[in-house]
XYZ file of C-alpha atoms in Angstrom:
623
model
C 103.308 -6.384 -11.205
C 105.700 -7.334 -14.003
C 108.690 -5.327 -15.219
C 107.266 -4.924 -18.718
C 104.072 -3.544 -17.162
C 106.145 -0.952 -15.276
C 107.645 0.287 -18.553
C 104.226 0.229 -20.222
C 102.704 2.304 -17.420
C 105.376 4.997 -17.635
C 105.128 5.027 -21.446
C 101.389 5.642 -21.301
C 101.926 8.499 -18.832
C 104.815 10.241 -20.611
C 105.750 8.719 -23.993
C 107.898 11.685 -25.037
C 109.852 12.064 -21.800
C 113.556 11.099 -22.039
C 114.140 7.638 -20.601
C 117.835 7.263 -21.483
C 120.331 9.978 -22.462
C 123.796 9.029 -23.702
C 126.352 11.847 -23.378
C 127.557 12.586 -26.879
C 125.388 9.816 -28.342
C 121.886 8.532 -28.980
C 118.997 8.805 -26.538
C 115.562 7.218 -26.224
C 112.228 8.528 -24.960
C 109.937 6.251 -22.977
C 107.894 5.655 -26.115
C 110.988 4.752 -28.147
C 112.334 2.502 -25.389
C 109.017 0.637 -25.205
C 108.865 0.366 -28.999
C 112.379 -1.048 -29.311
C 111.764 -3.467 -26.421
C 108.589 -4.604 -28.163
C 110.454 -5.229 -31.438
C 113.016 -7.395 -29.642
C 110.260 -9.264 -27.779
C 108.471 -9.968 -31.070
C 111.617 -11.459 -32.586
C 112.250 -13.648 -29.545
C 108.629 -14.757 -29.647
C 108.972 -15.474 -33.371
C 111.923 -17.722 -32.536
C 109.618 -19.671 -30.226
C 111.141 -18.713 -26.875
C 109.210 -19.998 -23.856
C 108.646 -18.305 -20.509
C 111.552 -20.214 -18.940
C 113.909 -19.658 -21.877
C 117.144 -17.877 -21.006
C 118.140 -14.925 -23.210
C 121.816 -13.953 -23.026
C 122.233 -10.165 -23.363
C 125.700 -9.414 -24.792
C 125.466 -5.654 -25.137
C 127.399 -2.523 -24.157
C 126.135 0.154 -21.781
C 123.390 2.216 -23.335
C 119.808 2.193 -24.627
C 120.401 -1.075 -26.487
C 121.003 -3.006 -23.268
C 117.936 -1.577 -21.542
C 115.730 -2.175 -24.594
C 116.982 -5.757 -24.837
C 116.361 -6.349 -21.140
C 112.761 -5.134 -21.291
C 112.250 -7.103 -24.510
C 113.673 -10.302 -23.042
C 111.566 -10.193 -19.857
C 108.385 -9.844 -21.904
C 109.035 -13.286 -23.350
C 111.526 -15.175 -21.206
C 114.326 -14.651 -18.681
C 117.132 -12.108 -19.216
C 120.703 -13.281 -18.587
C 123.250 -10.410 -18.847
C 126.755 -11.221 -20.108
C 129.924 -9.108 -19.966
C 130.145 -7.664 -23.512
C 133.968 -7.828 -23.567
C 134.011 -11.600 -22.948
C 136.314 -13.657 -25.157
C 134.991 -16.483 -27.341
C 136.004 -19.238 -24.911
C 134.365 -17.312 -22.071
C 131.192 -16.897 -24.143
C 131.111 -20.605 -24.948
C 131.334 -21.453 -21.263
C 128.858 -18.739 -20.297
C 126.170 -19.793 -22.788
C 126.561 -23.405 -21.713
C 126.406 -22.480 -18.027
C 123.340 -20.294 -18.594
C 121.557 -22.913 -20.742
C 120.951 -20.009 -23.100
C 118.208 -20.472 -25.687
C 118.780 -17.180 -27.506
C 121.026 -14.130 -27.446
C 120.707 -10.433 -28.209
C 123.947 -8.838 -29.444
C 125.272 -5.963 -31.533
C 126.145 -6.494 -35.180
C 129.736 -7.739 -35.454
C 129.871 -9.117 -31.911
C 131.902 -12.288 -31.314
C 128.909 -13.568 -29.340
C 126.890 -14.009 -32.547
C 129.275 -16.531 -34.071
C 129.527 -18.448 -30.799
C 125.732 -18.519 -30.444
C 125.191 -19.758 -33.999
C 127.711 -22.557 -33.473
C 125.721 -23.605 -30.436
C 122.429 -23.539 -32.329
C 120.927 -20.569 -30.465
C 118.468 -18.045 -31.837
C 120.148 -14.657 -32.390
C 118.618 -11.184 -32.382
C 121.186 -8.864 -33.950
C 120.889 -5.139 -33.282
C 122.332 -2.528 -35.666
C 125.883 -1.464 -34.900
C 126.185 1.794 -32.983
C 127.442 3.655 -36.044
C 124.320 2.599 -37.950
C 122.218 5.029 -35.904
C 120.283 3.274 -33.149
C 117.943 6.134 -32.346
C 117.061 6.844 -35.995
C 116.502 3.146 -36.598
C 114.011 2.842 -33.763
C 112.119 5.941 -34.883
C 111.853 4.500 -38.396
C 110.772 1.082 -37.148
C 113.941 -0.636 -38.351
C 113.715 -4.377 -38.976
C 116.120 -5.974 -36.526
C 117.771 -9.191 -37.688
C 116.741 -12.598 -36.376
C 118.772 -15.708 -37.065
C 116.528 -18.735 -36.460
C 117.938 -21.353 -34.171
C 119.864 -24.180 -35.827
C 118.996 -27.775 -34.798
C 118.877 -27.533 -31.017
C 121.639 -29.030 -28.920
C 120.544 -31.092 -25.884
C 119.879 -28.804 -22.922
C 118.091 -28.674 -19.606
C 115.001 -26.561 -18.937
C 115.756 -22.982 -19.850
C 118.181 -23.931 -22.621
C 117.737 -24.667 -26.298
C 114.957 -27.084 -25.387
C 112.977 -23.993 -24.360
C 112.543 -23.119 -28.054
C 109.007 -24.435 -28.530
C 105.464 -23.253 -28.901
C 105.296 -20.178 -26.678
C 102.607 -19.395 -24.162
C 103.009 -15.759 -23.069
C 103.827 -15.474 -19.337
C 101.289 -13.489 -17.348
C 102.264 -14.000 -13.727
C 104.513 -11.805 -11.603
C 106.001 -15.063 -10.308
C 107.586 -15.767 -13.706
C 111.359 -15.573 -13.832
C 112.823 -12.277 -15.051
C 116.576 -12.266 -14.400
C 119.105 -15.106 -14.326
C 122.128 -14.363 -12.130
C 125.031 -16.197 -10.584
C 127.155 -15.620 -7.518
C 130.610 -14.166 -8.037
C 132.306 -17.390 -7.039
C 135.145 -15.705 -5.100
C 134.825 -18.214 -2.264
C 133.167 -21.218 -3.963
C 131.805 -22.533 -7.249
C 129.383 -20.026 -8.807
C 125.710 -20.774 -8.189
C 122.844 -19.747 -10.483
C 119.427 -18.488 -9.457
C 116.481 -16.585 -10.885
C 114.838 -13.417 -9.600
C 111.157 -13.190 -10.480
C 109.285 -10.126 -11.678
C 107.774 -9.971 -8.192
C 111.209 -10.086 -6.487
C 112.554 -7.190 -8.555
C 109.383 -5.079 -8.472
C 109.223 -5.446 -4.682
C 112.860 -4.290 -4.407
C 112.128 -1.320 -6.683
C 109.166 -0.220 -4.568
C 111.155 -0.425 -1.322
C 114.095 1.579 -2.685
C 111.899 4.160 -4.436
C 109.933 4.807 -1.256
C 113.060 5.013 0.897
C 114.800 7.443 -1.492
C 111.648 9.339 -2.531
C 112.422 8.835 -6.229
C 110.130 10.513 -8.764
C 109.706 12.167 -12.133
C 112.190 14.917 -11.356
C 115.074 12.533 -10.638
C 117.940 11.894 -13.010
C 120.222 8.940 -12.372
C 123.829 9.089 -13.594
C 124.807 5.486 -14.334
C 128.562 4.874 -14.103
C 128.327 1.100 -13.567
C 128.231 -1.655 -16.206
C 124.686 -2.723 -17.049
C 125.588 -6.414 -17.283
C 126.179 -6.175 -13.519
C 123.161 -6.012 -11.188
C 124.478 -2.839 -9.528
C 124.006 -0.735 -12.648
C 120.985 -2.585 -14.031
C 118.939 -2.427 -10.825
C 119.503 1.314 -10.367
C 118.285 1.873 -13.935
C 115.165 -0.170 -13.155
C 114.524 2.019 -10.076
C 114.664 5.045 -12.378
C 112.411 3.678 -15.147
C 109.844 2.488 -12.594
C 109.570 5.992 -11.099
C 109.505 7.894 -14.402
C 112.955 9.461 -14.083
C 115.726 9.802 -16.647
C 118.920 7.745 -16.925
C 122.158 9.477 -17.948
C 124.142 6.548 -19.360
C 127.748 7.051 -20.557
C 129.225 4.113 -22.441
C 131.766 3.713 -19.638
C 132.957 5.487 -16.503
C 135.665 8.127 -16.974
C 136.713 9.979 -13.841
C 137.913 13.009 -15.832
C 134.431 13.442 -17.348
C 132.336 12.721 -14.247
C 131.829 16.339 -13.159
C 131.253 17.424 -16.749
C 128.331 14.963 -16.851
C 127.110 16.253 -13.486
C 127.212 19.860 -14.674
C 125.838 19.239 -18.180
C 122.976 16.870 -17.305
C 122.241 17.839 -13.664
C 121.653 14.326 -12.267
C 120.063 14.127 -8.838
C 121.886 10.958 -7.784
C 124.381 8.311 -8.796
C 125.539 4.948 -7.457
C 128.976 3.304 -7.576
C 131.442 0.987 -5.902
C 134.003 2.539 -3.515
C 136.841 2.501 -6.059
C 134.806 4.691 -8.433
C 133.796 7.011 -5.578
C 137.472 7.392 -4.702
C 138.265 8.304 -8.319
C 135.471 10.908 -8.193
C 136.883 12.259 -4.937
C 140.338 12.613 -6.494
C 138.841 14.557 -9.405
C 136.643 16.832 -7.250
C 139.191 19.569 -6.327
C 139.393 20.605 -9.989
C 135.624 21.239 -10.127
C 134.820 23.026 -6.885
C 133.867 26.279 -8.634
C 130.729 24.637 -10.064
C 129.643 22.928 -6.822
C 126.755 25.321 -6.134
C 125.126 24.518 -9.490
C 124.850 20.788 -8.808
C 121.499 19.181 -8.130
C 122.718 15.978 -6.460
C 120.403 14.804 -3.683
C 122.499 11.778 -2.677
C 125.023 9.176 -3.814
C 124.869 5.437 -3.094
C 127.815 3.155 -2.401
C 127.750 -0.635 -2.200
C 129.353 -3.911 -3.353
C 132.284 -3.323 -0.958
C 132.826 -1.452 2.336
C 133.263 2.320 2.034
C 135.870 3.727 4.443
C 134.055 6.269 6.676
C 136.701 8.942 6.114
C 136.256 8.571 2.346
C 132.472 8.860 2.709
C 132.866 12.006 4.826
C 135.255 13.618 2.324
C 132.998 12.725 -0.597
C 129.951 14.214 1.126
C 131.824 17.482 1.541
C 132.833 17.556 -2.124
C 129.393 16.586 -3.464
C 127.356 18.623 -0.987
C 125.096 15.570 -0.647
C 124.888 12.505 1.612
C 126.626 9.266 0.669
C 124.340 6.327 1.513
C 125.668 2.845 2.154
C 123.579 0.049 0.604
C 123.943 -3.631 1.445
C 122.459 -6.713 -0.123
C 123.268 -9.957 -1.862
C 122.354 -10.658 -5.465
C 119.984 -13.304 -4.102
C 118.087 -10.706 -2.035
C 118.350 -7.529 -4.172
C 118.716 -4.579 -1.777
C 118.524 -5.515 1.907
C 119.579 -2.370 3.809
C 120.055 1.300 2.984
C 121.217 4.256 5.041
C 118.436 6.733 5.913
C 118.248 9.700 3.568
C 118.890 13.085 5.131
C 118.755 15.659 2.334
C 121.689 18.044 2.083
C 122.005 21.518 0.634
C 125.083 22.624 -1.234
C 126.708 23.618 2.055
C 126.390 20.031 3.306
C 123.854 20.801 6.057
C 120.738 18.671 6.500
C 117.531 20.113 5.053
C 114.766 17.915 6.371
C 115.778 17.291 9.948
C 115.592 13.513 9.591
C 115.785 11.801 12.969
C 117.974 8.948 11.687
C 121.194 9.721 9.877
C 124.150 7.705 8.613
C 126.183 5.936 11.279
C 129.887 5.536 10.469
C 130.618 1.921 9.605
C 126.946 0.976 9.259
C 125.271 -0.214 6.047
C 121.989 1.399 7.071
C 118.628 0.058 8.226
C 116.768 -2.993 6.878
C 114.444 -2.657 3.893
C 113.311 -6.279 4.315
C 113.186 -8.745 7.215
C 116.754 -9.082 8.495
C 118.123 -10.856 11.555
C 121.325 -12.297 13.004
C 121.594 -16.089 13.328
C 124.079 -18.317 15.129
C 125.515 -21.575 13.774
C 122.692 -23.655 15.251
C 119.996 -21.586 13.536
C 118.825 -19.521 16.523
C 118.220 -15.783 16.117
C 120.373 -13.458 18.224
C 119.616 -10.244 20.095
C 120.728 -6.684 19.314
C 124.487 -6.273 19.524
C 125.260 -9.987 19.217
C 127.491 -10.998 16.305
C 126.474 -13.769 13.955
C 125.487 -14.501 10.372
C 123.225 -11.988 8.630
C 120.032 -13.676 7.386
C 117.166 -12.239 5.323
C 113.709 -13.120 4.078
C 110.920 -11.352 2.206
C 109.456 -10.602 -1.201
C 112.799 -9.608 -2.729
C 114.564 -12.918 -1.941
C 115.062 -15.583 -4.614
C 113.391 -18.966 -4.139
C 116.749 -20.704 -4.463
C 119.515 -22.073 -6.636
C 119.077 -23.930 -9.903
C 120.087 -27.594 -9.855
C 122.192 -27.287 -6.712
C 120.475 -28.990 -3.777
C 123.602 -28.863 -1.613
C 123.889 -25.073 -1.980
C 120.144 -24.718 -1.431
C 120.207 -26.598 1.866
C 123.258 -24.680 3.071
C 121.824 -21.248 2.182
C 118.270 -21.521 3.562
C 117.315 -22.233 7.171
C 113.722 -21.981 8.409
C 112.750 -19.684 5.547
C 115.763 -17.396 6.099
C 118.449 -16.880 3.452
C 121.903 -17.171 4.999
C 124.082 -14.443 3.473
C 127.481 -15.794 4.498
C 128.233 -12.364 6.003
C 129.128 -11.799 9.638
C 127.577 -8.825 11.409
C 125.181 -7.445 13.999
C 122.239 -5.087 14.440
C 122.591 -2.372 17.101
C 119.926 -1.123 19.509
C 118.837 1.556 17.017
C 118.260 -0.993 14.261
C 121.370 -0.129 12.213
C 123.132 -3.032 10.531
C 126.916 -3.502 10.683
C 128.830 -5.983 8.504
C 132.072 -7.431 9.880
C 133.024 -9.398 6.768
C 132.502 -12.715 5.021
C 132.406 -15.761 7.287
C 134.814 -17.552 4.947
C 137.222 -14.607 5.154
C 137.478 -14.603 8.954
C 141.094 -15.202 9.982
C 141.574 -18.110 12.408
C 144.787 -17.280 14.252
C 145.475 -20.058 16.736
C 141.758 -20.442 17.453
C 141.016 -16.718 17.726
C 138.643 -15.404 15.058
C 139.684 -12.032 13.579
C 137.421 -9.999 11.275
C 139.469 -8.436 8.425
C 137.146 -5.420 8.176
C 137.897 -4.506 11.796
C 141.604 -4.342 10.986
C 140.904 -2.526 7.700
C 139.022 0.196 9.580
C 142.053 0.910 11.797
C 144.512 0.931 8.896
C 142.288 3.331 6.947
C 142.431 5.794 9.827
C 146.127 6.301 9.151
C 146.381 9.625 7.274
C 148.619 8.162 4.562
C 146.481 5.097 3.791
C 143.889 5.329 1.003
C 142.996 1.637 0.647
C 143.569 -1.429 2.812
C 142.818 -5.148 2.713
C 143.564 -7.472 5.607
C 143.881 -11.172 4.837
C 145.046 -14.523 6.174
C 148.436 -16.033 5.379
C 149.167 -19.732 6.079
C 151.205 -20.324 9.241
C 152.863 -23.572 10.312
C 151.774 -23.534 13.965
C 148.977 -20.957 14.260
C 147.169 -22.106 11.133
C 146.795 -18.534 9.865
C 148.554 -15.238 10.533
C 147.330 -11.684 9.889
C 148.752 -9.662 6.998
C 147.568 -6.608 5.088
C 148.198 -4.803 1.828
C 147.708 -1.027 1.635
C 147.700 1.669 -1.028
C 148.992 5.086 -0.012
C 147.024 8.269 -0.650
C 148.273 10.507 -3.451
C 151.175 12.666 -2.319
C 151.535 10.844 1.029
C 154.509 8.837 2.266
C 154.786 6.165 4.958
C 156.597 2.885 5.379
C 155.167 -0.433 6.462
C 156.603 -0.307 9.979
C 155.106 3.147 10.621
C 151.676 1.919 9.552
C 152.037 -1.256 11.612
C 153.035 0.768 14.703
C 149.966 2.972 14.174
C 147.703 -0.105 13.978
C 149.264 -1.561 17.135
C 148.049 1.460 19.114
C 144.412 0.503 18.425
C 144.504 -3.288 17.980
C 145.478 -6.126 20.285
C 148.782 -7.848 19.390
C 147.043 -10.868 17.838
C 144.946 -8.621 15.544
C 147.804 -6.351 14.476
C 149.061 -7.391 11.027
C 152.345 -9.223 11.308
C 153.341 -7.835 7.946
C 152.052 -4.915 5.871
C 152.776 -4.634 2.160
C 152.597 -1.300 0.326
C 151.334 -1.714 -3.241
C 150.217 0.432 -6.139
C 146.861 -1.336 -6.191
C 145.020 -4.059 -4.285
C 144.355 -7.084 -6.523
C 140.633 -7.515 -7.234
C 138.412 -9.937 -9.115
C 136.908 -9.109 -12.505
C 133.810 -7.816 -10.716
C 135.911 -5.389 -8.661
C 135.787 -7.251 -5.345
C 138.778 -7.807 -3.076
C 139.461 -11.545 -3.092
C 140.851 -11.852 0.432
C 141.058 -15.651 0.511
C 143.332 -15.542 -2.537
C 145.521 -12.546 -1.674
C 148.232 -14.620 0.009
C 148.505 -16.758 -3.120
C 148.311 -13.810 -5.516
C 151.014 -11.977 -3.578
C 153.072 -15.153 -3.152
C 153.195 -15.069 0.651
C 153.466 -17.536 3.499
C 154.973 -17.577 6.980
C 158.124 -19.671 7.192
C 160.388 -20.102 10.173
C 161.852 -16.641 9.677
C 158.570 -14.832 9.229
C 156.692 -13.678 6.148
C 158.366 -14.499 2.882
C 158.023 -15.440 -0.759
C 157.213 -19.031 -1.631
C 159.187 -19.311 -4.837
C 162.821 -19.239 -5.874
C 164.131 -17.492 -8.999
C 163.536 -20.303 -11.482
C 164.855 -19.791 -15.013
C 162.708 -20.068 -18.137
C 162.527 -23.559 -19.664
C 160.614 -22.844 -22.902
C 160.892 -20.206 -25.650
C 157.520 -18.752 -24.598
C 158.600 -18.437 -20.943
C 161.857 -16.827 -22.093
C 159.978 -14.274 -24.213
C 157.635 -13.463 -21.326
C 160.596 -13.208 -18.917
C 162.225 -10.567 -21.146
C 159.020 -8.524 -21.326
C 158.466 -8.669 -17.545
C 162.062 -7.755 -16.740
C 161.992 -4.803 -19.140
C 158.646 -3.431 -17.860
C 159.594 -3.946 -14.197
C 163.129 -2.585 -14.671
C 164.776 -5.755 -13.330
C 167.826 -7.668 -14.559
C 166.128 -11.034 -14.155
C 162.699 -12.427 -13.317
C 162.058 -16.018 -12.264
C 159.140 -17.806 -13.937
C 157.595 -18.636 -10.551
C 157.969 -15.147 -9.097
C 154.770 -13.229 -8.446
C 154.218 -10.063 -10.481
C 152.726 -8.161 -7.542
C 155.464 -9.187 -5.101
C 157.938 -7.794 -7.616
C 156.296 -4.368 -7.345
C 153.761 -4.726 -10.158
C 150.195 -3.369 -10.156
C 147.280 -3.156 -12.595
C 149.096 -0.525 -14.680
C 152.119 -2.809 -14.936
C 149.831 -5.661 -15.965
C 148.335 -3.482 -18.711
C 151.826 -2.559 -19.939
C 152.879 -6.207 -20.060
C 149.631 -7.138 -21.818
C 150.332 -4.417 -24.390
C 153.839 -5.722 -25.005
C 152.500 -9.260 -25.433
C 149.950 -7.969 -27.942
C 152.633 -6.087 -29.896
C 155.231 -8.859 -29.974
C 153.099 -12.024 -30.000
C 149.884 -10.737 -31.619
C 147.889 -12.084 -28.658
C 145.526 -9.970 -26.575
C 145.047 -10.698 -22.875
C 142.804 -8.829 -20.381
C 144.803 -7.251 -17.554
C 142.604 -9.109 -15.018
C 144.270 -12.378 -16.095
C 147.447 -11.328 -14.291
C 145.611 -11.206 -10.946
C 144.457 -14.799 -11.461
C 147.737 -16.042 -13.009
C 150.469 -13.771 -11.594
C 153.562 -15.790 -12.610
C 155.267 -16.303 -15.961
C 154.884 -20.071 -15.654
C 151.119 -19.820 -15.141
C 150.688 -17.230 -17.877
C 152.649 -19.346 -20.364
C 150.395 -22.332 -19.677
C 147.166 -20.444 -20.270
C 148.514 -18.901 -23.472
C 149.551 -22.343 -24.722
C 146.218 -23.909 -23.811
C 144.060 -20.841 -24.667
C 142.483 -21.143 -21.199
C 141.559 -17.465 -21.002
C 140.772 -17.208 -24.677
C 143.420 -14.794 -25.908
C 142.395 -13.675 -29.373
C 144.675 -13.167 -32.306
C 144.265 -9.709 -33.804
């Protein structure tokens, strides 16, 4: 089965049924979605795209992205791109992807970049041109033929040639790359068969059908949001797709459109939980059957509180991009009062990521499989697993052993078959030879009533190699100091596992994909252990250039400090993501340069920020 065949099947069954609804915007029926996907496929075919040609999708959340995806996979391989990427990021992305063509909205910066690189461009009408009306009228989408092709490997511009339509489910459908938080990003392709197999497993497990409505609050360029939409289309349901997540509007969407489920990362669930008390009066009218959480561990106490507010179970899902979904908590239906309806024998276990959907085992360093309860590396195999990495033999050999994909995650399977994840192998803290799992320490810290978020990480130590530290975010309206939280942790952890130092912050620094980057937290926060304990690495160094001086004045003003050294870390000075946004706004106003707030997590000092502005490393754009 191919993905385009899945859409075709549902279109034949119910052409007029809503496929995608945009709150306050345009919507598409299954027939309209199939028609628009077909138009895009025709244009890509006209450009000469081959079955292994990579199509970069630079589109916002909404029907356009889904239409482009289904159009791209009819002809070649879809390669989603963050729509807010800067020009320099797009240049690097298209080169890395070996893109042969792109699909983008009229006026997008991606179009100019693609044309400079000699790529074919399918340009969709701007949102204010009326997407839905255009599809109904059979609007002629724009195609810019490829300029003389630049040299490229298979899948790149060289893939513009005489096209032979792909017919096999083993054809590539989706080009992805690893997040790169612990190593250089690696690219791989999921086939139609991989994705369709994952859809069937999830749909059966969750009993998805025509009556289901999925509220999508995740970006569609990320596999989390895209895959859940594919589950919905494959089972004939309807996608409620806001242009972006807004916590203040979440329950309005739930009440107006009556979704039966949604899926999100823990930070979004926590925002929903914070908003819930203002909407309790309408709880009985909700039709939610379940919510899914994945991409990062969900604190059990947060999951419990969210279940009470939603009146529906919160299911943990685990998987790598290379394997699609690997585990999912059993579904025990809940009524509005939170009680189970169907008497399912297996229910969610606190701390577990559920039961396997595919073959899953635990492997030791020598490649032997371990028994129930034994801790080792989580490995997987099956129809949903990619065949391997593109052009990276070293990564391929390291990731596959005896037909098993090695996830890089540490965990175990209990006697009941539930899977538990202890953390990334590369994030394990080696304190004087003792291996400490950060998630184990996180779980204890999160049990403190004042702690809302926690991240345990390693800090370099002169004699032990690494020492344990943690950063926490306090719950709204709660107070506690670091020593109180540390004393609480010491009651449940051995001395070597108890964090030597705990920092209280407004927010835990995360990567652009929303993941906690534990191996970089010590550097981001400017920490190491010196002879006197945990301290800052840098001294208060004065500005040496006019740009550094201008940045120093902005930082000092926003932070309320008399002086800021150019090597001092923003987050050690009390900054958070809101502070970063304020500084970015001031830089935009005074220097006419726009920077994404995420840049400050990667370059948290004035000296670093000045260098990237001077060298345009993060592609600031002049307004």
